[in-house]
Short mmCIF file of C-alpha atoms in Angstrom, two decimals:
data_model
loop_
_atom_site.label_atom_id
_atom_site.label_comp_id
_atom_site.label_asym_id
_atom_site.label_seq_id
_atom_site.Cartn_x
_atom_site.Cartn_y
_atom_site.Cartn_z
CA UNK D 1 -7.52 -23.70 9.54
CA UNK D 2 -3.83 -22.87 9.99
CA UNK D 3 -2.61 -20.55 12.73
CA UNK D 4 0.95 -19.34 13.37
CA UNK D 5 3.13 -20.83 16.07
CA UNK D 6 5.70 -18.03 16.42
CA UNK D 7 5.66 -14.26 15.87
CA UNK D 8 2.12 -13.11 15.05
CA UNK D 9 -0.41 -10.35 15.66
CA UNK D 10 -3.97 -11.04 16.77
CA UNK D 11 -6.47 -8.22 16.49
CA UNK D 12 -10.24 -7.98 16.86
CA UNK D 13 -11.92 -6.48 13.79
CA UNK D 14 -15.41 -5.06 14.28
CA UNK D 15 -17.81 -4.73 11.38
CA UNK D 16 -20.36 -1.93 10.96
CA UNK D 17 -23.23 -1.27 8.58
CA UNK D 18 -21.01 0.77 6.27
CA UNK D 19 -18.69 -2.22 5.79
CA UNK D 20 -21.32 -4.18 3.84
CA UNK D 21 -22.58 -3.79 0.31
CA UNK D 22 -26.10 -3.96 -1.08
CA UNK D 23 -25.71 -7.75 -1.36
CA UNK D 24 -25.38 -7.97 2.45
CA UNK D 25 -21.76 -9.22 2.17
CA UNK D 26 -18.67 -7.43 3.44
CA UNK D 27 -17.04 -5.21 0.82
CA UNK D 28 -13.75 -6.50 -0.55
CA UNK D 29 -12.35 -3.01 -0.09
CA UNK D 30 -13.03 -3.26 3.65
CA UNK D 31 -11.36 -6.67 3.90
CA UNK D 32 -8.20 -5.29 2.28
CA UNK D 33 -8.27 -2.31 4.65
CA UNK D 34 -8.32 -4.66 7.65
CA UNK D 35 -5.38 -6.58 6.18
CA UNK D 36 -3.45 -3.40 5.43
CA UNK D 37 -3.96 -2.02 8.94
CA UNK D 38 -2.93 -5.30 10.58
CA UNK D 39 0.20 -5.58 8.42
CA UNK D 40 1.14 -1.98 9.23
CA UNK D 41 0.63 -2.45 12.96
CA UNK D 42 2.57 -5.70 13.08
CA UNK D 43 5.36 -4.31 10.91
CA UNK D 44 5.86 -1.46 13.36
CA UNK D 45 6.05 -3.89 16.28
CA UNK D 46 8.70 -5.93 14.44
CA UNK D 47 10.92 -2.97 13.56
CA UNK D 48 9.71 -2.86 9.95
CA UNK D 49 7.39 0.13 10.19
CA UNK D 50 7.25 3.06 7.78
CA UNK D 51 9.36 5.40 9.91
CA UNK D 52 12.11 2.83 10.53
CA UNK D 53 12.37 1.89 6.89
CA UNK D 54 12.10 5.47 5.64
CA UNK D 55 14.98 6.50 7.89
CA UNK D 56 17.10 3.93 6.06
CA UNK D 57 16.01 5.01 2.59
CA UNK D 58 13.74 2.02 2.03
CA UNK D 59 10.07 1.68 1.10
CA UNK D 60 7.66 -1.24 1.33
CA UNK D 61 5.69 -1.93 -1.86
CA UNK D 62 2.79 -4.39 -2.00
CA UNK D 63 3.29 -6.60 -5.06
CA UNK D 64 0.25 -8.87 -4.90
CA UNK D 65 -2.49 -10.04 -2.57
CA UNK D 66 -5.07 -12.82 -2.52
CA UNK D 67 -8.18 -13.30 -0.36
CA UNK D 68 -10.09 -16.60 -0.22
CA UNK D 69 -13.45 -16.80 1.56
CA UNK D 70 -14.48 -19.99 3.36
CA UNK D 71 -18.02 -18.70 3.78
CA UNK D 72 -19.90 -15.47 3.05
CA UNK D 73 -19.18 -12.71 5.58
CA UNK D 74 -22.66 -11.22 5.99
CA UNK D 75 -24.24 -8.61 8.24
CA UNK D 76 -24.69 -11.33 10.85
CA UNK D 77 -20.91 -11.24 11.40
CA UNK D 78 -20.31 -8.45 13.90
CA UNK D 79 -16.63 -9.11 14.54
CA UNK D 80 -13.81 -11.54 13.85
CA UNK D 81 -10.29 -12.24 15.03
CA UNK D 82 -7.58 -11.56 12.47
CA UNK D 83 -4.20 -13.29 12.77
CA UNK D 84 -1.25 -12.19 10.69
CA UNK D 85 2.36 -13.32 10.56
CA UNK D 86 5.43 -13.02 8.31
CA UNK D 87 7.22 -15.84 6.56
CA UNK D 88 10.96 -15.77 5.94
CA UNK D 89 11.86 -13.64 2.90
CA UNK D 90 12.88 -15.33 -0.34
CA UNK D 91 14.87 -13.49 -3.01
CA UNK D 92 12.92 -10.31 -3.76
CA UNK D 93 9.68 -11.00 -1.88
CA UNK D 94 8.52 -11.12 1.72
CA UNK D 95 5.28 -13.03 2.25
CA UNK D 96 2.71 -12.25 4.93
CA UNK D 97 -0.20 -14.54 5.81
CA UNK D 98 -3.60 -13.80 7.33
CA UNK D 99 -6.36 -15.91 8.84
CA UNK D 100 -9.74 -14.58 10.02
CA UNK D 101 -11.88 -16.59 12.44
CA UNK D 102 -15.12 -16.34 14.39
CA UNK D 103 -16.66 -18.69 16.95
CA UNK D 104 -17.92 -20.73 14.00
CA UNK D 105 -14.45 -21.21 12.49
CA UNK D 106 -12.39 -19.69 9.72
CA UNK D 107 -14.18 -17.20 7.47
CA UNK D 108 -11.33 -16.22 5.13
CA UNK D 109 -7.58 -16.43 4.64
CA UNK D 110 -5.21 -14.24 2.68
CA UNK D 111 -1.64 -14.04 1.49
CA UNK D 112 0.35 -11.02 0.38
CA UNK D 113 3.78 -10.46 -1.14
CA UNK D 114 5.86 -7.38 -0.47
CA UNK D 115 9.03 -5.93 -2.00
CA UNK D 116 11.64 -3.55 -0.61
CA UNK D 117 12.43 -0.54 -2.80
CA UNK D 118 15.36 1.87 -2.56
CA UNK D 119 13.89 5.38 -2.29
CA UNK D 120 16.85 6.96 -4.05
CA UNK D 121 17.45 4.46 -6.83
CA UNK D 122 13.85 3.19 -7.15
CA UNK D 123 15.21 -0.34 -7.45
CA UNK D 124 14.02 -3.55 -5.83
CA UNK D 125 16.29 -4.69 -3.01
CA UNK D 126 16.88 -8.27 -1.83
CA UNK D 127 14.05 -9.06 0.58
CA UNK D 128 16.48 -10.50 3.12
CA UNK D 129 17.59 -6.91 3.85
CA UNK D 130 14.57 -6.77 6.17
CA UNK D 131 16.51 -9.06 8.51
CA UNK D 132 18.62 -6.02 9.46
CA UNK D 133 15.56 -4.49 11.14
CA UNK D 134 13.38 -7.50 12.01
CA UNK D 135 12.70 -8.24 15.69
CA UNK D 136 10.97 -11.60 15.93
CA UNK D 137 10.84 -15.14 14.58
CA UNK D 138 9.60 -16.17 11.17
CA UNK D 139 6.84 -18.76 11.02
CA UNK D 140 6.90 -21.72 8.67
CA UNK D 141 3.09 -22.10 8.81
CA UNK D 142 1.29 -21.05 5.64
CA UNK D 143 -2.34 -20.00 5.64
CA UNK D 144 -4.96 -21.82 3.57
CA UNK D 145 -4.86 -19.24 0.76
CA UNK D 146 -2.51 -20.53 -1.91
CA UNK D 147 0.67 -18.60 -2.66
CA UNK D 148 0.25 -19.40 -6.37
CA UNK D 149 -0.98 -16.54 -8.54
CA UNK D 150 -2.27 -16.57 -12.11
CA UNK D 151 -0.02 -14.90 -14.68
CA UNK D 152 -2.38 -12.63 -16.60
CA UNK D 153 -1.54 -11.59 -20.15
CA UNK D 154 -3.60 -8.85 -21.76
CA UNK D 155 -4.82 -9.62 -25.29
CA UNK D 156 -7.66 -8.96 -27.72
CA UNK D 157 -10.03 -11.31 -25.87
CA UNK D 158 -10.48 -8.73 -23.10
CA UNK D 159 -13.52 -6.46 -23.40
CA UNK D 160 -13.52 -2.85 -22.10
CA UNK D 161 -16.06 -2.45 -19.29
CA UNK D 162 -15.62 1.10 -17.98
CA UNK D 163 -13.21 4.00 -17.53
CA UNK D 164 -12.13 5.44 -14.20
CA UNK D 165 -10.43 8.79 -13.60
CA UNK D 166 -8.43 8.94 -10.37
CA UNK D 167 -9.91 11.47 -7.95
CA UNK D 168 -8.79 12.88 -4.64
CA UNK D 169 -10.71 10.27 -2.63
CA UNK D 170 -8.70 7.47 -4.30
CA UNK D 171 -5.36 8.73 -2.97
CA UNK D 172 -3.46 7.70 0.14
CA UNK D 173 -0.78 9.41 2.25
CA UNK D 174 1.80 8.87 -0.48
CA UNK D 175 -0.25 10.67 -3.13
CA UNK D 176 -1.10 7.64 -5.26
CA UNK D 177 -4.05 5.26 -5.42
CA UNK D 178 -4.21 3.16 -2.27
CA UNK D 179 -3.84 -0.57 -2.94
CA UNK D 180 -7.18 -1.31 -1.30
CA UNK D 181 -9.05 0.68 -3.96
CA UNK D 182 -8.02 -1.75 -6.69
CA UNK D 183 -10.37 -4.29 -5.14
CA UNK D 184 -13.24 -1.93 -5.94
CA UNK D 185 -11.94 -1.27 -9.46
CA UNK D 186 -11.86 -5.03 -10.08
CA UNK D 187 -15.21 -5.92 -8.50
CA UNK D 188 -17.00 -3.12 -10.37
CA UNK D 189 -16.92 -5.27 -13.54
CA UNK D 190 -19.31 -7.74 -11.87
CA UNK D 191 -23.08 -7.78 -12.06
CA UNK D 192 -25.10 -7.10 -8.88
CA UNK D 193 -26.06 -10.73 -8.24
CA UNK D 194 -22.54 -12.20 -8.48
CA UNK D 195 -20.83 -13.33 -5.26
CA UNK D 196 -17.05 -13.34 -4.83
CA UNK D 197 -15.39 -16.52 -3.54
CA UNK D 198 -11.82 -15.29 -3.98
CA UNK D 199 -9.89 -12.40 -5.46
CA UNK D 200 -6.22 -12.01 -6.26
CA UNK D 201 -4.69 -8.72 -7.37
CA UNK D 202 -1.24 -8.07 -8.84
CA UNK D 203 0.01 -4.48 -8.81
CA UNK D 204 2.10 -3.39 -11.80
CA UNK D 205 2.23 0.42 -11.92
CA UNK D 206 1.03 3.14 -9.58
CA UNK D 207 -1.82 5.51 -10.42
CA UNK D 208 -1.92 9.18 -9.47
CA UNK D 209 -4.42 12.03 -9.44
CA UNK D 210 -5.94 12.66 -12.86
CA UNK D 211 -4.86 9.38 -14.43
CA UNK D 212 -7.56 7.69 -16.51
CA UNK D 213 -7.77 3.94 -16.24
CA UNK D 214 -9.60 1.67 -18.69
CA UNK D 215 -10.81 -1.51 -17.01
CA UNK D 216 -11.15 -4.64 -19.15
CA UNK D 217 -12.53 -8.09 -18.33
CA UNK D 218 -12.97 -11.55 -19.79
CA UNK D 219 -14.92 -14.50 -18.43
CA UNK D 220 -14.38 -18.23 -18.41
CA UNK D 221 -16.64 -20.52 -16.39
CA UNK D 222 -16.91 -18.97 -12.91
CA UNK D 223 -13.71 -16.90 -13.23
CA UNK D 224 -13.46 -13.26 -14.25
CA UNK D 225 -10.05 -11.89 -15.21
CA UNK D 226 -9.68 -8.12 -14.94
CA UNK D 227 -6.99 -5.81 -16.31
CA UNK D 228 -6.70 -2.08 -15.63
CA UNK D 229 -4.64 -0.14 -18.17
CA UNK D 230 -3.53 3.43 -18.59
CA UNK D 231 -1.04 2.90 -21.41
CA UNK D 232 0.38 -0.30 -20.03
CA UNK D 233 -1.15 -2.65 -17.48
CA UNK D 234 -1.44 -1.01 -14.04
CA UNK D 235 -3.10 -3.92 -12.25
CA UNK D 236 -4.55 -7.34 -12.98
CA UNK D 237 -6.99 -9.39 -10.95
CA UNK D 238 -8.62 -12.81 -11.02
CA UNK D 239 -12.01 -13.22 -9.36
CA UNK D 240 -13.60 -16.57 -8.62
CA UNK D 241 -17.38 -16.42 -8.40
CA UNK D 242 -19.79 -18.62 -6.50
CA UNK D 243 -21.68 -20.93 -8.84
CA UNK D 244 -25.44 -20.58 -8.87
#
């Protein structure tokens, strides 16, 4: 278990019945919501919140995220401590790490990569621009979740699984599909008895109200690769399953 030594946020996350699925494990959607809320709260404390960035014509965009479970998070887990901290930006990405622990040790870790976008030009900005607003110290400690992501290429080996039309409940404050919902879109290709060990998601294009997404999947060993397409790829995901 790796914990930060400099600027970090520690928050207590409480779990309720509605946070668990029929398999008794926490929903991946709920995990991503905890991560999103912690990142938002910490960003505001560090001068990188939505209002501060918006006033300077800049937006945060989540590029990719990965969650790795150390053990199943079941209904027996009533709460956990979530640590999150930023690493120094590199080129066009700013990485943020997460570690979740209980009295029994680490239960999962996660890593996410963010980009800065110019609101006016809709172009990616150098990530180091965040240093103009950042109030804190970057940590050099990396969480246990690897920062390496699989490069997914869509081809004829993918099989269509289902179609999804974006509805009102999928949208966030910005009027497009919230990033956390993609975890549900990806996990919905699985069968009821399959257990997720890890999931990584890469976001390619935003989805808005009324868009119809076709979700494809292919399997190899205990890995399921998922691609969601409208015309082009909107998101891709790689899910590692527990072996039976």
